[in-house]
Coordinates of C-alpha atoms in Angstrom, one line a residue:
M2 CA 201.7 112.1 -15.1
L3 CA 200.4 114.1 -12.1
N4 CA 196.8 115.3 -12.2
G5 CA 196.5 118.7 -13.9
W6 CA 199.8 118.5 -15.8
V7 CA 198.3 117.5 -19.0
E8 CA 194.9 118.9 -20.0
P9 CA 192.6 116.7 -22.0
R10 CA 192.2 117.6 -25.6
L11 CA 188.9 119.1 -26.5
N12 CA 187.0 118.0 -29.6
R13 CA 186.0 120.6 -32.2
R14 CA 182.6 121.3 -30.7
E15 CA 184.0 121.7 -27.2
S16 CA 186.8 123.9 -28.5
F17 CA 184.3 126.1 -30.3
I18 CA 182.1 126.5 -27.3
Y19 CA 185.1 127.2 -25.1
A20 CA 186.3 129.9 -27.5
I21 CA 182.9 131.5 -27.6
A22 CA 182.7 131.5 -23.8
E23 CA 186.2 133.0 -23.5
L24 CA 185.3 135.7 -26.0
A25 CA 182.1 136.5 -24.2
S26 CA 183.7 136.7 -20.7
K27 CA 186.6 138.8 -21.8
S28 CA 184.3 141.1 -23.8
L29 CA 182.3 141.6 -20.6
V30 CA 185.5 142.5 -18.7
I31 CA 186.4 145.2 -21.3
A32 CA 182.8 146.5 -21.2
E33 CA 182.9 146.8 -17.4
L34 CA 186.1 148.8 -17.6
E35 CA 184.4 151.2 -20.1
V36 CA 181.2 151.5 -18.2
R37 CA 183.2 152.5 -15.0
K38 CA 184.2 155.7 -16.8
L39 CA 180.6 156.9 -16.5
R40 CA 181.2 157.4 -12.7
H41 CA 183.7 160.2 -13.5
D42 CA 181.4 162.0 -16.0
P43 CA 177.7 160.9 -15.5
Y44 CA 176.4 164.3 -16.8
D45 CA 177.7 163.4 -20.3
L46 CA 174.6 161.2 -20.6
L47 CA 172.3 164.1 -20.0
I48 CA 174.2 166.4 -22.3
R49 CA 173.9 163.8 -25.1
G50 CA 170.1 164.1 -24.7
V51 CA 170.0 167.8 -25.6
Q52 CA 170.3 167.4 -29.4
P53 CA 167.4 164.8 -29.8
A54 CA 165.3 166.9 -27.5
L55 CA 165.7 169.9 -29.9
W56 CA 164.8 167.7 -32.8
L57 CA 161.6 166.5 -31.2
L58 CA 160.6 169.9 -29.7
I59 CA 161.3 172.1 -32.7
F60 CA 161.6 170.1 -35.9
G61 CA 159.0 167.5 -35.0
Q62 CA 156.4 170.1 -33.8
V63 CA 156.9 172.3 -36.9
F64 CA 156.6 169.5 -39.4
T65 CA 153.6 168.0 -37.6
R66 CA 151.7 171.2 -38.2
T67 CA 152.8 171.6 -41.9
R68 CA 151.9 168.0 -42.8
A69 CA 154.3 168.2 -45.7
I70 CA 155.6 164.6 -45.4
P71 CA 153.1 161.7 -45.9
T72 CA 153.4 159.3 -43.0
G73 CA 150.3 157.1 -43.4
N74 CA 148.2 156.6 -40.3
L75 CA 150.9 158.1 -38.0
S76 CA 151.4 161.7 -37.1
Y77 CA 154.7 163.1 -38.2
L78 CA 155.9 163.4 -34.6
D79 CA 155.1 159.7 -34.0
F80 CA 156.8 158.8 -37.3
M81 CA 160.1 160.7 -36.5
T82 CA 160.4 159.7 -32.8
P83 CA 162.0 156.3 -33.5
G84 CA 164.3 158.0 -36.0
I85 CA 165.4 160.5 -33.5
L86 CA 166.2 157.7 -31.0
A87 CA 168.3 156.0 -33.7
Q88 CA 170.0 159.3 -34.5
S89 CA 170.9 159.8 -30.9
V90 CA 172.4 156.4 -30.7
L91 CA 174.3 157.0 -33.9
F92 CA 175.8 160.2 -32.6
V93 CA 176.8 158.7 -29.2
A94 CA 178.4 155.7 -30.9
I95 CA 180.3 157.5 -33.6
L96 CA 181.6 160.3 -31.5
T97 CA 182.7 158.2 -28.5
G98 CA 184.0 154.9 -29.9
G99 CA 187.0 156.0 -32.0
M100 CA 187.7 159.1 -29.9
T101 CA 188.0 156.9 -26.7
L102 CA 190.4 154.6 -28.6
I103 CA 192.6 157.5 -29.6
W104 CA 192.7 158.9 -26.1
E105 CA 193.7 155.4 -24.7
R106 CA 196.5 155.2 -27.3
D107 CA 197.9 158.5 -26.2
L108 CA 197.7 157.5 -22.5
G109 CA 199.4 154.1 -23.3
I110 CA 196.4 152.0 -22.3
V111 CA 196.0 150.4 -25.7
H112 CA 199.7 149.2 -25.6
K113 CA 199.1 147.4 -22.3
L114 CA 195.9 145.8 -23.6
L115 CA 197.5 144.6 -26.8
A116 CA 200.3 143.0 -24.7
S117 CA 197.7 141.0 -22.8
P118 CA 196.3 137.7 -23.9
I119 CA 192.8 139.2 -24.5
P120 CA 191.6 138.5 -28.1
R121 CA 191.4 141.6 -30.3
A122 CA 187.8 140.8 -31.1
A123 CA 187.0 140.8 -27.3
M124 CA 188.5 144.3 -27.1
V125 CA 186.3 145.5 -29.9
L126 CA 183.1 143.8 -28.7
G127 CA 183.7 145.0 -25.2
K128 CA 183.8 148.6 -26.3
A129 CA 180.7 148.0 -28.5
L130 CA 178.7 146.6 -25.6
A131 CA 179.8 149.5 -23.4
C132 CA 178.7 152.0 -26.0
G133 CA 175.3 150.2 -26.2
I134 CA 174.9 150.4 -22.4
R135 CA 175.8 154.1 -22.6
S136 CA 173.1 154.5 -25.3
L137 CA 170.4 153.1 -23.1
S138 CA 170.1 156.4 -21.4
Q139 CA 168.9 157.8 -24.7
I140 CA 165.9 155.5 -24.5
V141 CA 164.9 157.0 -21.2
I142 CA 165.3 160.6 -22.4
I143 CA 163.5 160.0 -25.7
Y144 CA 160.6 158.1 -24.1
G145 CA 160.2 160.8 -21.4
L146 CA 160.0 163.5 -24.0
A147 CA 157.8 161.5 -26.3
L148 CA 155.2 160.9 -23.6
L149 CA 155.1 164.6 -22.7
L150 CA 154.5 165.4 -26.4
G151 CA 151.7 162.9 -26.7
V152 CA 153.4 160.3 -28.9
N153 CA 151.5 157.0 -28.9
L154 CA 154.3 154.8 -27.5
N155 CA 153.9 151.0 -27.1
L156 CA 154.9 150.4 -23.4
H157 CA 154.4 146.6 -23.4
P158 CA 157.4 144.9 -21.7
L159 CA 158.2 142.8 -24.8
A160 CA 158.2 145.9 -27.0
L161 CA 160.5 147.7 -24.5
L162 CA 162.8 144.7 -24.5
Q163 CA 162.9 144.7 -28.3
V164 CA 163.8 148.4 -28.3
V165 CA 166.7 147.7 -25.9
V166 CA 168.0 144.9 -28.2
I167 CA 167.8 147.1 -31.3
V168 CA 169.6 150.0 -29.5
L169 CA 172.4 147.6 -28.3
L170 CA 172.8 146.2 -31.8
G171 CA 172.7 149.6 -33.6
A172 CA 175.1 151.2 -31.1
G173 CA 177.4 148.2 -31.4
C174 CA 177.5 148.5 -35.2
F175 CA 178.3 152.2 -35.3
C176 CA 180.7 152.0 -32.4
V177 CA 182.8 149.4 -34.2
F178 CA 182.6 151.5 -37.4
S179 CA 183.9 154.4 -35.3
L180 CA 186.7 152.2 -33.9
I181 CA 187.7 151.3 -37.5
I182 CA 188.0 155.0 -38.3
G183 CA 190.0 155.5 -35.1
C184 CA 192.4 152.7 -36.1
L185 CA 193.0 154.3 -39.5
V186 CA 193.3 158.0 -38.7
K187 CA 195.0 157.8 -35.2
N188 CA 194.5 161.6 -34.7
R189 CA 191.9 163.3 -32.5
E190 CA 191.5 166.4 -34.8
R191 CA 191.2 164.3 -37.9
F192 CA 188.8 161.9 -36.3
T193 CA 186.5 164.7 -35.1
G194 CA 186.3 166.0 -38.7
I195 CA 185.6 162.6 -40.2
G196 CA 183.1 161.7 -37.5
Q197 CA 181.1 164.8 -38.1
L198 CA 181.3 164.3 -41.8
L199 CA 179.8 160.8 -41.6
T200 CA 177.0 161.2 -39.0
M201 CA 174.8 163.6 -41.0
P202 CA 175.0 161.6 -44.3
L203 CA 174.2 158.4 -42.5
F204 CA 171.2 160.1 -40.8
F205 CA 169.8 161.8 -43.9
A206 CA 170.4 158.7 -46.1
S207 CA 168.0 156.7 -43.9
N208 CA 164.3 156.6 -43.2
A209 CA 164.7 158.4 -39.9
I210 CA 162.8 161.6 -40.8
Y211 CA 161.1 160.8 -44.1
P212 CA 160.0 157.6 -45.9
I213 CA 162.3 156.0 -48.3
S214 CA 159.7 156.3 -51.1
L215 CA 160.2 160.1 -51.1
M216 CA 164.0 159.7 -51.9
P217 CA 165.4 159.8 -55.4
K218 CA 166.4 156.4 -56.8
W219 CA 170.2 156.8 -56.1
L220 CA 169.5 157.7 -52.5
Q221 CA 167.1 154.8 -52.1
I222 CA 170.0 152.5 -53.0
I223 CA 172.2 154.0 -50.4
S224 CA 169.5 153.9 -47.8
H225 CA 169.1 150.1 -48.3
I226 CA 172.8 149.5 -47.5
N227 CA 172.7 151.9 -44.6
P228 CA 172.4 150.0 -41.2
L229 CA 170.6 152.9 -39.7
T230 CA 167.7 152.3 -42.0
Y231 CA 167.1 148.9 -40.5
Q232 CA 167.6 150.2 -36.9
V233 CA 164.9 152.8 -37.5
D234 CA 162.6 150.3 -39.2
A235 CA 162.8 148.0 -36.2
L236 CA 162.3 150.8 -33.7
R237 CA 159.3 152.2 -35.7
G238 CA 157.6 148.8 -35.6
T239 CA 158.2 148.3 -31.8
M240 CA 158.1 151.7 -30.2
L241 CA 154.7 152.9 -31.5
V242 CA 151.2 151.6 -30.9
N243 CA 150.3 151.8 -34.6
G244 CA 153.8 151.4 -35.9
S245 CA 154.7 149.0 -38.6
S246 CA 158.0 147.5 -39.9
L247 CA 158.7 147.3 -43.7
Y248 CA 161.2 144.5 -43.4
G249 CA 160.2 142.8 -40.2
F250 CA 161.9 142.8 -36.8
G251 CA 163.7 139.5 -37.4
L252 CA 165.3 140.6 -40.7
D253 CA 166.3 144.0 -39.2
C254 CA 168.0 142.3 -36.2
T255 CA 169.7 139.8 -38.6
I256 CA 171.1 142.6 -40.8
L257 CA 172.4 144.5 -37.8
L258 CA 173.9 141.4 -36.2
L259 CA 175.7 140.4 -39.5
T260 CA 176.9 144.0 -39.9
L261 CA 178.3 143.9 -36.3
I262 CA 180.1 140.6 -36.9
S263 CA 181.6 141.8 -40.2
L264 CA 182.8 145.1 -38.8
T265 CA 184.2 143.3 -35.7
I266 CA 186.3 141.0 -37.8
I267 CA 187.7 144.0 -39.8
C268 CA 188.3 146.1 -36.6
G269 CA 190.0 143.1 -34.9
R270 CA 192.5 142.9 -37.7
L271 CA 193.1 146.7 -37.7
Y272 CA 193.3 147.1 -33.9
P273 CA 197.0 146.5 -33.5
R274 CA 197.6 149.4 -36.0
V275 CA 196.6 151.9 -33.2
A276 CA 199.8 151.2 -31.3
M277 CA 202.0 151.8 -34.4

């Protein structure tokens, strides 16, 4: 046989490594396509920063003065700043992931991608990574406002790197969750209503603006299965000088990563439904 006509068989370990490498490379290609869209509407990133700015400037300033919520050795403004960053990432992920998918279906882009040899999981992970990159702008906005308001931020390079990792994981989780909704509803108006319906319960059923200990028992149970709780907990332990994490940075990252993997598997199976 001529050289190159018959490829050597790979063992199981080599096949697994090859599959992971292919998944990663094709996910990066999809992410690059998504990130390129920012060139056509870069001001969207600034507009997304208006809502968290209002939370910090109005809600945070008022409740810092009232001292109605016990936050330990942290001022209330310090306590809520990581929660507002997580909220901002949540809103960006929920309201852009599924909506983008529905727009692409209407334009016929999804049909072309589904006809390509790209794995469905790579399509999902690529969009999740692009959403995480889009959410990095919220770090800059929140950090800038927090410094102006006197929040005691931890500016150590390792802490900043940990914040970036948590934002990418959190954005990925909620983007894939949004994609699942987009796969099921397949309608822009219906998706907008469902997206707005989900964001606020996810936000208030977490430890973003008050400790879990203040919640009633039934809400505490919900908060412990809410991925946003672990994103906020990790951010609170890394962003602040005197911040602390209830569960630990490693456990928070593990829960977010497992959530992302589980949602990606579900979304990968549902993805072809978009074209139906």
